[in-house]
Coordinates of C-alpha atoms (C1' of nucleotides) in Angstrom, one line a residue:
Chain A
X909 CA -205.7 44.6 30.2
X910 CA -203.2 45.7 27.5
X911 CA -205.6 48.0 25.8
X912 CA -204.7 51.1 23.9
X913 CA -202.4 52.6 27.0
X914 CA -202.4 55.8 24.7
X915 CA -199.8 55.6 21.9
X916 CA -198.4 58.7 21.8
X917 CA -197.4 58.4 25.0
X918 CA -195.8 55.5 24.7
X919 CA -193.8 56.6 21.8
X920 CA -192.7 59.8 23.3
X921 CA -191.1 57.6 25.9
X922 CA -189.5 54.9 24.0
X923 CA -187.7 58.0 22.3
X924 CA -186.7 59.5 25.5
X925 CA -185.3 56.0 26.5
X926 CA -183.5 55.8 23.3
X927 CA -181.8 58.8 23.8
X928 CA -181.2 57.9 27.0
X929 CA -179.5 55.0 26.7
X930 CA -177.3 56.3 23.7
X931 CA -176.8 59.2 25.1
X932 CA -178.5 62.0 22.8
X933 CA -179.0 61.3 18.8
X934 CA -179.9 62.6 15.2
X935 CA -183.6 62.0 14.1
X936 CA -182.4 59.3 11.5
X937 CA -180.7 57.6 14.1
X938 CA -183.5 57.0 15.9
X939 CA -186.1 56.5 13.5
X940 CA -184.2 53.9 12.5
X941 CA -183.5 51.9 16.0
X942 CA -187.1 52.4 16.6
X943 CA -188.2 51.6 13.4
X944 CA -190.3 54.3 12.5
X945 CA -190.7 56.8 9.7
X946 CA -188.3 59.6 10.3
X947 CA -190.8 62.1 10.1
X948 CA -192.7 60.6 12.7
X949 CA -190.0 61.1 15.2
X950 CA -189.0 64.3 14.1
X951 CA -192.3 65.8 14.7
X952 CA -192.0 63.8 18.7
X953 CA -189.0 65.5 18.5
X954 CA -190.1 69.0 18.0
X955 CA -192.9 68.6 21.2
X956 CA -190.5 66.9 23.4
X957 CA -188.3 70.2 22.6
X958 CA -191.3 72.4 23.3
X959 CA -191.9 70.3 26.8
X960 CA -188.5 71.7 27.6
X961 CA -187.5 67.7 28.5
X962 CA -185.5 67.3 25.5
X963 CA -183.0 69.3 24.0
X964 CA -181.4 70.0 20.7
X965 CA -178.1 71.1 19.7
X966 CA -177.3 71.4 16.1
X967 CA -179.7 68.8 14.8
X968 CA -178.5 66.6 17.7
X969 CA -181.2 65.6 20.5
X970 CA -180.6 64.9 23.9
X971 CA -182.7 64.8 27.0
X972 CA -182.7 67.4 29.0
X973 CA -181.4 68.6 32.8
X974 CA -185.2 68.8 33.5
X975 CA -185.0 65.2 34.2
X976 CA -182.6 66.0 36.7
X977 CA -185.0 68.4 38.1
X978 CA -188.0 66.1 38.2
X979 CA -186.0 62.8 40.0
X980 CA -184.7 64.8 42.8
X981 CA -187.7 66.8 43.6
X982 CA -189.4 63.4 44.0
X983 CA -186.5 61.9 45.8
X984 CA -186.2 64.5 48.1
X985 CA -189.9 64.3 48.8
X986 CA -189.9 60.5 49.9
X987 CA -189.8 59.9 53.7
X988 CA -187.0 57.6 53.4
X989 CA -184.6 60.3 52.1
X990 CA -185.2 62.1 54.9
X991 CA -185.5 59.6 57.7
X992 CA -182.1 58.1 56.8
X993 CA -180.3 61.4 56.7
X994 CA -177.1 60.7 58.3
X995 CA -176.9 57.5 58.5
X996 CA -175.7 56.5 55.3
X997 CA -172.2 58.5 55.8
X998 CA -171.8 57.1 59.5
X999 CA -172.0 53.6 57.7
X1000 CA -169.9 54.3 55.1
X1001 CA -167.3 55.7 58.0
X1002 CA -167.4 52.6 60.3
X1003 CA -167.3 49.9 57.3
X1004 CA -165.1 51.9 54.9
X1005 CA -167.3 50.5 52.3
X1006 CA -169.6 51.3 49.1
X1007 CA -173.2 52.3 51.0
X1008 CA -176.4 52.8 49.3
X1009 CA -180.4 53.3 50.4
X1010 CA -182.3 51.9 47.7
X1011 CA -186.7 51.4 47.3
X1012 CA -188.4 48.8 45.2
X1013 CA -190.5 50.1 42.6
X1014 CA -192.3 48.8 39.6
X1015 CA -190.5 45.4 40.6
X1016 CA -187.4 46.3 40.8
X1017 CA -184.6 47.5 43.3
X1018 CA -183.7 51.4 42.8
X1019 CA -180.9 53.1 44.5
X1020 CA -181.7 56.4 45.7
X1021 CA -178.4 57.3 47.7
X1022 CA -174.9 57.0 47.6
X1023 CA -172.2 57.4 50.3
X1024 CA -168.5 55.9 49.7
X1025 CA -166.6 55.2 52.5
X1026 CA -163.0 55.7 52.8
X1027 CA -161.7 52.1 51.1
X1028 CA -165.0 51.8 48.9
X1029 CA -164.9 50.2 45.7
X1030 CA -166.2 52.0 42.5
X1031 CA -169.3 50.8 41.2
X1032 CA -171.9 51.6 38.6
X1033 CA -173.8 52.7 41.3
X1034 CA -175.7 55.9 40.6
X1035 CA -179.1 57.3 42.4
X1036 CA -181.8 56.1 39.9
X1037 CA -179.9 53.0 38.8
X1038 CA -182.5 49.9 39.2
X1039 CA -181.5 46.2 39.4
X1040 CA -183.5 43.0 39.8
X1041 CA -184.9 42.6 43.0
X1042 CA -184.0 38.7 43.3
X1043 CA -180.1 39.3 42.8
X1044 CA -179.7 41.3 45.4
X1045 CA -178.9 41.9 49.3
X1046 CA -181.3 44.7 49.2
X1047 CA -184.0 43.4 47.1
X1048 CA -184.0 40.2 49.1
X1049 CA -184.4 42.2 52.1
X1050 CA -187.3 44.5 50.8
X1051 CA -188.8 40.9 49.2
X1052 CA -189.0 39.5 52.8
X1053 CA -191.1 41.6 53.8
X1054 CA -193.6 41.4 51.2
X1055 CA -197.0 39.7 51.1
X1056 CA -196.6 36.0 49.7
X1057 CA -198.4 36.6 47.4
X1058 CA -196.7 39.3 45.4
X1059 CA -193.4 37.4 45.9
X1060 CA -195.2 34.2 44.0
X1061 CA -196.2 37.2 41.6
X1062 CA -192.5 37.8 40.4
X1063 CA -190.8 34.9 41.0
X1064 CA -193.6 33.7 37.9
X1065 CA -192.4 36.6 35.7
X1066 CA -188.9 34.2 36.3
X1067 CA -185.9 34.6 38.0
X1068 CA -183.1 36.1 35.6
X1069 CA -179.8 35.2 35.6
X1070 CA -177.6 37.8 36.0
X1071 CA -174.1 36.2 37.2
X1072 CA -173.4 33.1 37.7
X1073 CA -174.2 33.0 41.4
X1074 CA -177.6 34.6 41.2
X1075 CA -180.2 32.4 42.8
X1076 CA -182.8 31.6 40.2
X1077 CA -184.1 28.7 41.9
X1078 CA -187.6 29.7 43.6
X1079 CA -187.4 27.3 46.6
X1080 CA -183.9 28.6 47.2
X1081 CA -185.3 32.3 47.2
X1082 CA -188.0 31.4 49.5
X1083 CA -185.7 29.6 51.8
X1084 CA -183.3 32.8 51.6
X1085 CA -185.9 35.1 52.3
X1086 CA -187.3 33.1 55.3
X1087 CA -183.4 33.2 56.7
X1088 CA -183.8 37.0 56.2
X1089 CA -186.7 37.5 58.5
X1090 CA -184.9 35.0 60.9
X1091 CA -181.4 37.2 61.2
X1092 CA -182.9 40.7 60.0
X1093 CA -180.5 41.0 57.3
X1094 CA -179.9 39.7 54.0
X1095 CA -176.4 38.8 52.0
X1096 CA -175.6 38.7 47.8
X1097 CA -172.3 36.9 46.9
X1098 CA -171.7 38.0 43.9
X1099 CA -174.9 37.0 42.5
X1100 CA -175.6 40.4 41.1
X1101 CA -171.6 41.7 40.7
X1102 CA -169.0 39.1 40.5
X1103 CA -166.8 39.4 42.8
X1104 CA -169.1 41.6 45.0
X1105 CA -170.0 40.7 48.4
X1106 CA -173.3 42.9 50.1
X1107 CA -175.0 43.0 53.1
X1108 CA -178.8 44.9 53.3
X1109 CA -181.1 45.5 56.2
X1110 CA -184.6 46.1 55.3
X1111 CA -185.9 49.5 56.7
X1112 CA -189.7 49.2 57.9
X1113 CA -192.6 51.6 59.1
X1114 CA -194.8 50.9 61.9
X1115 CA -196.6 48.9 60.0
X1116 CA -193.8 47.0 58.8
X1117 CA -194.7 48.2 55.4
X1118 CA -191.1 47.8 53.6
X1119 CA -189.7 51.6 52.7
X1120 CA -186.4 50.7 51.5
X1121 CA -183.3 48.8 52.3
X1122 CA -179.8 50.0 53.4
X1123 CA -176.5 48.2 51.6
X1124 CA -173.0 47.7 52.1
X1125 CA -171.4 46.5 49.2
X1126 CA -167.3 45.5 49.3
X1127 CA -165.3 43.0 47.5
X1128 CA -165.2 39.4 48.4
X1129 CA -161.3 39.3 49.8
X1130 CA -162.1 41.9 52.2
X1131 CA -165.5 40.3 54.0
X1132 CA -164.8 37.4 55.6
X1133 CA -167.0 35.7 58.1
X1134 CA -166.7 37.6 61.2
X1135 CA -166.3 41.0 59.0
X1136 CA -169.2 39.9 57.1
X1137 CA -171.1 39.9 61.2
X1138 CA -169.7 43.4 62.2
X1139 CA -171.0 44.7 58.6
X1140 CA -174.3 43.1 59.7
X1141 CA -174.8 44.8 62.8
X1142 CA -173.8 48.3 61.7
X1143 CA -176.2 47.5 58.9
X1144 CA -178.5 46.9 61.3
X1145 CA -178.4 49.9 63.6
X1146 CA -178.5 52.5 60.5
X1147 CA -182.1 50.7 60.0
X1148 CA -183.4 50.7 62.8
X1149 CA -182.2 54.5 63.3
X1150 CA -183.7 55.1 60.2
X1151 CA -187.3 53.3 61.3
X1152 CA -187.2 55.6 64.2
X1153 CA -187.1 58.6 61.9
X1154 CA -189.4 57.2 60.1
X1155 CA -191.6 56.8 62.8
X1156 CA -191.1 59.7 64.4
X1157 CA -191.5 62.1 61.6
Chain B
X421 CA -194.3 78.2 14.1
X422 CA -195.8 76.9 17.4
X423 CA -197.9 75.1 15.0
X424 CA -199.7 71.7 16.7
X425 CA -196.6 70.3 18.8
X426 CA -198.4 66.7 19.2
X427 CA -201.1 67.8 21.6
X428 CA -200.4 64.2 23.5
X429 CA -197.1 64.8 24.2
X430 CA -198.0 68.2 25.6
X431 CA -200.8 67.0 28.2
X432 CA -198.3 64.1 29.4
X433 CA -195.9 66.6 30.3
X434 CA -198.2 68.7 31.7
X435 CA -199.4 65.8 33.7
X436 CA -195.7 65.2 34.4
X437 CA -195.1 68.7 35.9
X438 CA -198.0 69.0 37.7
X439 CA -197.5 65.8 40.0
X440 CA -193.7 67.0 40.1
X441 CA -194.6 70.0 41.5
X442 CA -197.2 69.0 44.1
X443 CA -195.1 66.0 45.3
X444 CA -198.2 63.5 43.4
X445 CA -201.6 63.6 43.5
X446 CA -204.8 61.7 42.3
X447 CA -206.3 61.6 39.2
X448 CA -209.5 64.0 40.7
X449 CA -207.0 66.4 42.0
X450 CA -205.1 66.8 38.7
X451 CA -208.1 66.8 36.5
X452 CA -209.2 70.0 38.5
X453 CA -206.0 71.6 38.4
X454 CA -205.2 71.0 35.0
X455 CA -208.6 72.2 33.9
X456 CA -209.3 69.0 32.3
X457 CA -212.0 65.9 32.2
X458 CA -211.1 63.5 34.5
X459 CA -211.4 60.5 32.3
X460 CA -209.0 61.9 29.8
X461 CA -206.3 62.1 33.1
X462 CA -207.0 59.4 34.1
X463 CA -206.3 57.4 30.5
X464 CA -203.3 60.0 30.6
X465 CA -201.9 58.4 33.9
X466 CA -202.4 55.1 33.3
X467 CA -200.5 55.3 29.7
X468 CA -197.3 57.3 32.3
X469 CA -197.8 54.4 34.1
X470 CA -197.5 51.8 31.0
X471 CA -193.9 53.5 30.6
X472 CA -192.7 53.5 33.9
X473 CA -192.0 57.4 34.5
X474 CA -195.0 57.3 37.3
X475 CA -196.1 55.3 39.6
X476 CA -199.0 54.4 40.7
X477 CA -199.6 53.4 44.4
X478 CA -203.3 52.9 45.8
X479 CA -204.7 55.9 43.5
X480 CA -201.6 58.2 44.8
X481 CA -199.4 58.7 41.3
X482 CA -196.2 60.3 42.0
X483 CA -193.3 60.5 39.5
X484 CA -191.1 57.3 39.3
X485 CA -187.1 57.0 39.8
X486 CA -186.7 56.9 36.5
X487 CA -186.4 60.4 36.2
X488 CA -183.2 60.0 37.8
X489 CA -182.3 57.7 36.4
X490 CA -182.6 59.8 33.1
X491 CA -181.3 62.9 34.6
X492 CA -178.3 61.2 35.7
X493 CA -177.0 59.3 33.2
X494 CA -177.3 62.8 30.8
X495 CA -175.5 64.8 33.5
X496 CA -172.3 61.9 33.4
X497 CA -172.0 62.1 30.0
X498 CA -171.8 66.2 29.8
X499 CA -168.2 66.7 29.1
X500 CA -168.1 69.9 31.8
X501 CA -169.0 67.2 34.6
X502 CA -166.0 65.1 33.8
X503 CA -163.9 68.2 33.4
X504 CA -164.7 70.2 36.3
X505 CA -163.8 66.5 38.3
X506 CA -162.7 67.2 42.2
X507 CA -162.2 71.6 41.0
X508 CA -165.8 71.9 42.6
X509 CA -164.4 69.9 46.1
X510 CA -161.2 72.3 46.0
X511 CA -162.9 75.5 46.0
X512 CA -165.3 74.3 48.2
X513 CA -162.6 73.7 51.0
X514 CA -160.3 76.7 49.8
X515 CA -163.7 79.4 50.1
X516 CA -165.3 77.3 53.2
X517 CA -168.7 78.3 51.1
X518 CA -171.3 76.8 48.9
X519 CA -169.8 76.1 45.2
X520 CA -171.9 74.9 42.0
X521 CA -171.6 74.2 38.8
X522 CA -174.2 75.3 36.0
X523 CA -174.9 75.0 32.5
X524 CA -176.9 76.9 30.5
X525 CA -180.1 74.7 28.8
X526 CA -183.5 76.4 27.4
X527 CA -182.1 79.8 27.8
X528 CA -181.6 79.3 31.8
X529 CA -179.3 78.7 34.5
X530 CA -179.2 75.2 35.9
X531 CA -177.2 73.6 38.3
X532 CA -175.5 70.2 37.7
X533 CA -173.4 69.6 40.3
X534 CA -173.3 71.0 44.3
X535 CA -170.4 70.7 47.1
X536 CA -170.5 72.5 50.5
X537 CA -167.9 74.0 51.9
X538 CA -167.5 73.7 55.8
X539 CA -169.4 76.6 56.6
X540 CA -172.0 76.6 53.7
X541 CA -175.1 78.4 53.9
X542 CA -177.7 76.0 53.1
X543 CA -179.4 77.0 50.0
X544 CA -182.2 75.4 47.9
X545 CA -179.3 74.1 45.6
X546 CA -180.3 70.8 43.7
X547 CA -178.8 69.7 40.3
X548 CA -181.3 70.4 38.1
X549 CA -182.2 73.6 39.7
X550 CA -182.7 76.2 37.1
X551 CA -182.8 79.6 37.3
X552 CA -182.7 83.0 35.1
X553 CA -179.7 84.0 33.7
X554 CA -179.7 87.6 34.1
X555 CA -180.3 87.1 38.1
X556 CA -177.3 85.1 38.8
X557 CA -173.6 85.4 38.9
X558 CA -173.1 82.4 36.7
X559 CA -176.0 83.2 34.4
X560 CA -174.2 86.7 33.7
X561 CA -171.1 84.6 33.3
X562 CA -172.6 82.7 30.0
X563 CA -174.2 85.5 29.1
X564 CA -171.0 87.5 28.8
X565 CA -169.9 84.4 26.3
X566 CA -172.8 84.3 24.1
X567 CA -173.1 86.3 20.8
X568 CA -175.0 89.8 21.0
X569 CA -177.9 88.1 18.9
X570 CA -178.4 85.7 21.5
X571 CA -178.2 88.1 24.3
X572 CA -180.4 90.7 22.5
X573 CA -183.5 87.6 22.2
X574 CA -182.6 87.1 26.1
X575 CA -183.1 90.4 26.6
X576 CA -186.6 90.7 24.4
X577 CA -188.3 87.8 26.6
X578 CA -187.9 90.4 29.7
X579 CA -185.5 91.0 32.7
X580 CA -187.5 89.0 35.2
X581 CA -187.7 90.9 39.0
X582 CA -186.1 87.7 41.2
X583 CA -185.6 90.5 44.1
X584 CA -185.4 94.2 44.3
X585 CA -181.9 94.0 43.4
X586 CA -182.2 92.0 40.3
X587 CA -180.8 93.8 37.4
X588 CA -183.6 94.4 35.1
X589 CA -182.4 97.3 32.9
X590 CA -181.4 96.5 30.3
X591 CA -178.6 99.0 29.7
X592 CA -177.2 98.4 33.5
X593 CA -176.9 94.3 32.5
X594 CA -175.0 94.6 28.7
X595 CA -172.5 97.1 30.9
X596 CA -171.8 94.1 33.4
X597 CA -171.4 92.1 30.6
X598 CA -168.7 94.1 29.5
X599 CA -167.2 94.1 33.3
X600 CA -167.7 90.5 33.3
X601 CA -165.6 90.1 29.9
X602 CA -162.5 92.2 31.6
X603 CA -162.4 90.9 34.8
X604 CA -163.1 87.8 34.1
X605 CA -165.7 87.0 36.6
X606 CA -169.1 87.8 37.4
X607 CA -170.6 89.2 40.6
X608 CA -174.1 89.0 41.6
X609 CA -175.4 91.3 45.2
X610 CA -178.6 89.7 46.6
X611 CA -179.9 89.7 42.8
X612 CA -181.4 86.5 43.1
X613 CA -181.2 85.5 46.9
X614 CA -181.8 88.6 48.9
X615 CA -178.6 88.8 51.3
X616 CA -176.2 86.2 49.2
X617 CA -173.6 87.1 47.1
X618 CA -172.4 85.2 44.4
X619 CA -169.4 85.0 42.5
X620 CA -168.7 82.6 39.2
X621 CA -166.3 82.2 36.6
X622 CA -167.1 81.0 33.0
X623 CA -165.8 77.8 31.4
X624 CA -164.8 78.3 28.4
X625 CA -163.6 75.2 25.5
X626 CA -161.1 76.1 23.1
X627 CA -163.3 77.5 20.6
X628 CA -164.5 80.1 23.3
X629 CA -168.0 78.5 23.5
X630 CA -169.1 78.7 26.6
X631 CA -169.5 75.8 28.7
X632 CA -170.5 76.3 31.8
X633 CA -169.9 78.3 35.0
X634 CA -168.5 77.6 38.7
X635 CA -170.1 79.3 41.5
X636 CA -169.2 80.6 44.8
X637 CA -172.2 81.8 47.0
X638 CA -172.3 83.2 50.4
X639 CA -173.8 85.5 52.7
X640 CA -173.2 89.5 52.1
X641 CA -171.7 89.6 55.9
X642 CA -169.2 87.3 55.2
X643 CA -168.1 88.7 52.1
X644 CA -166.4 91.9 52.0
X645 CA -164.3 93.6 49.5
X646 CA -161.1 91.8 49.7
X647 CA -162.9 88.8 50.3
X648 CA -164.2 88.7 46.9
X649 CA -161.2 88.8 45.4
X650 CA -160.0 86.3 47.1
X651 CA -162.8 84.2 46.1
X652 CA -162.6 85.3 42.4
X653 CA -159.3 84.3 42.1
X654 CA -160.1 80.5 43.5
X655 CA -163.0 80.9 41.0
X656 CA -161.3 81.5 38.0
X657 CA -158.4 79.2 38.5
X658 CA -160.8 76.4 39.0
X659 CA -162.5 78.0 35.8
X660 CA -159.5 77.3 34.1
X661 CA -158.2 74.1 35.1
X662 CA -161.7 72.6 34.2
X663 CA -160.6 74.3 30.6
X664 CA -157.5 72.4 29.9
X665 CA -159.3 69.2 31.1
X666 CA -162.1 70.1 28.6
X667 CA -159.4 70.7 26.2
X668 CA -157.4 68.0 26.8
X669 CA -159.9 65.3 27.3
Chain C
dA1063 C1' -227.2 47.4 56.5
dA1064 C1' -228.6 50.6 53.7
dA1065 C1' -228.1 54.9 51.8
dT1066 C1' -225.2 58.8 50.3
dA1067 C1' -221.4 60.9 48.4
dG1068 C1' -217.1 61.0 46.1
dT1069 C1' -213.9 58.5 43.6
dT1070 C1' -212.0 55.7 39.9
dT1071 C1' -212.7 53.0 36.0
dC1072 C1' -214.9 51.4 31.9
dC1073 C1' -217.2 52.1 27.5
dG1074 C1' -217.9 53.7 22.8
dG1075 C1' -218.9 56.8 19.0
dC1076 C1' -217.4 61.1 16.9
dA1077 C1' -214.1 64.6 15.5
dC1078 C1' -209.8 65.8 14.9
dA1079 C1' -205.0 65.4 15.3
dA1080 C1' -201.3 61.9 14.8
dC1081 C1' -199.2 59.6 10.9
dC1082 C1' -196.3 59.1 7.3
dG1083 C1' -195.3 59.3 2.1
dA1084 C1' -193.6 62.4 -0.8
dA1085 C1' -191.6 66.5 -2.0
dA1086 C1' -188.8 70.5 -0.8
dC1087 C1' -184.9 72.0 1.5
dA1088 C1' -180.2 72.1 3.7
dC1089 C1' -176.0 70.3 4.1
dT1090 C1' -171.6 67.7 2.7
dT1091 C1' -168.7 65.3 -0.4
dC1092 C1' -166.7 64.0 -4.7
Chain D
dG1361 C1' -172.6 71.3 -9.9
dA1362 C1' -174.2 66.9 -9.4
dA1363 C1' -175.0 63.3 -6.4
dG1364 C1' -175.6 61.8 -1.8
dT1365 C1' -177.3 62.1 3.0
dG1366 C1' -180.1 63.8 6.3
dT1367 C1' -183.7 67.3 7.9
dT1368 C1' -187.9 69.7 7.5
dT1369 C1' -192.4 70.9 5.6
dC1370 C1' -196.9 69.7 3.8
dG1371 C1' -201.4 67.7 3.6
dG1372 C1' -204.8 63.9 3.0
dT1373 C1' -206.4 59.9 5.2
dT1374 C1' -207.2 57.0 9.0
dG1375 C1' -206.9 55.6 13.2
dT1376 C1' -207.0 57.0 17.9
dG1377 C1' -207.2 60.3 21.5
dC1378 C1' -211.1 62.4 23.6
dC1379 C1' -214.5 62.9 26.9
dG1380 C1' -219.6 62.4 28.3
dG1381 C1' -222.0 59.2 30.5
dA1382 C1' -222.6 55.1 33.3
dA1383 C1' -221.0 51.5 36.1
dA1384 C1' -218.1 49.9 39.7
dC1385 C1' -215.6 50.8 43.7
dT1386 C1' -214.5 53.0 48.4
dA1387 C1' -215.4 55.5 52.3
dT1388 C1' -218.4 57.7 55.3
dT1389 C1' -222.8 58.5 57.6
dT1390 C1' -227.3 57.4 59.4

DNA sequence: AAATAGTTTCCGGCACAACCGAAACACTTC
DNA sequence: GAAGTGTTTCGGTTGTGCCGGAAACTATTT
């Protein structure tokens, strides 16, 4: 399975994460978090230069607007983007609240919009930033919708802990999920943000393939019960608005 | 000098750009356009894969999120974003148009950051849009900034033709520059968009390095002589606000 | 069902390009 | 100007990317 998945690839990537994550870097610096020779990354360096993906200042490297570029060409491309076009900001108007469309890909919940309503809270939340699907609203939305068997599929790579709250338990899940498909929308209490209370409808095709999920995301003092109800329902609408897009498009 | 770049590297991208620029494809399709063996694509797509920068879905690859996620977290950390803060919202409502920000990466203009005015023309503005210097308002802007050397190398690669207006002589463009440098502000007549005109300031840091430029487009109809001004002056004051903050921060 | 065509995927041996040690080259700093 | 730190160049060896060919799928047609 793991065979030779092309090594040079894989290396010119690991570097581009690197820099990523530490926002730009000296060849040394690298070589020695990655723990290779230096003149092995400088001469990944020097192509990822040439690519025009990575760029360098001075002897310092960072990666390049191109990436920019790339992510939004594809994210304008999906159908999801599209079909939800409004209806992120009239959410964000009638809840006041932090409101993002996010997909699952490569196991993982990725936000791909951001709208702020009026009282929002500031998170971390930026198009592109991924999360665990299991410690989610939204991922537990998109995960109910999914064939058994890929759900059994992650929930054996395990459940990660990433507050307290987060439900690592695979017969809770399950439970949780089968409550999702029973009231069409799922809820996070802090299990992912402590502190954090959201709300996600999952947004379907015809097929009820899962194409995304639409969240609301406010702080726990705010959304009480019946708040928590009236969240729901706008939720709710903006995915099934969306569907119809989708649909229709 | 363009010695052997990693040849790997080279094809990944090139594999990258491709499926960026078609919206995805299959490994057949790419294999043909590329002008290379299918087998080596395919290894090539399954090693993207490996990484997470593509994804694979039923033989459709397509380039993953994590582009923006990449893009993204560079473009927070550029101190001009963080500078230039709610400047870009203000002219946007003060000129009613379509205001950008752009820095200059890989000797090109590329937007980073977009806010429409009420009665914005909707233009193909994305961040991560790039574009030639010499064509553009706030391309001439950095240009005006840059040392003769660099300008003179700029000028060597060729004055692309964006439309029939674009400035292409040499003499004509090293003369705006000049203009550019008294009035502090550029102006650019249908030179890339045939019909829009565009007006940007350059940001400056305290060393005079250039840093970026703000952007004020609109159609020629609505922007008559005194208009301009108007707008230029918005521009510039922006310009310089988003100075100080550089400065100061 | 069986046959056909068009893919994708697997395999493996050869050639050549990635790899990295070492040396040369830029820089600061003392 | 010597010593220290980091970058770049060079080149031989070795391991791996490369791609032709075949097998395994998938879809479509008769």
């Amino acid at each position: 399975m793991t065979n030779t998945p092309n090594r040079s690839v894989e290396r010119a990537f690991r570097i581009v994460d690197e820099l990523s994550e530490n926002g730009g870097g000296r060849a040394s610096e690298l070589a020695a978090r990655l723990e290779m020779p230096v003149s092995t990354v400088h001469d990944y360096l020097q192509a990822l230069v040439e690519t025009g993906y990575v760029t360098a200042e001075n002897k310092e490297y960072r990666t390049s607007t191109r990436f920019l570029e790339v992510g939004h060409r594809q994210r304008h491309r999906l159908e999801v983007v599209k079909a939800v076009r409004d209806e992120l900001a009239t959410v964000a108007d009638e809840t006041g609240e932090h409101v993002t469309l996010l997909i699952e890909e490569h196991d993982q919940a990725v936000i791909l919009a951001v709208q702020e309503g009026p009282d929002a809270i500031n998170l971390f939340a930026y198009p592109g930033a991924r999360m665990p699907l299991h410690a989610t609203a939204p991922g537990k939305a998109m995960l109910a919708h999914m064939t058994d068997g890929r759900v059994a599929e992650l929930v054996d790579q395990g459940l990660v802990e990433v507050t307290s709250r987060t439900v690592t338990d695979p017969d809770v899940l399950l439970e949780q999920l089968e409550t999702v498909r029973q009231r069409g929308y799922a809820v996070d209490e802090g299990e992912r943000i402590a502190g954090m209370v959201c709300i996600a409808a999952p947004v379907l095709d015809k097929r009820e393939q899962i194409q995304g999920a639409i969240c609301v995301c406010g702080p726990e003092s705010r959304l009480g019960e019946t708040r928590r109800e009236e969240i729901a329902d706008v939720v709710q609408r903006a995915a099934n608005v969306t569907q119809v897009n989708l649909d229709y498009v």
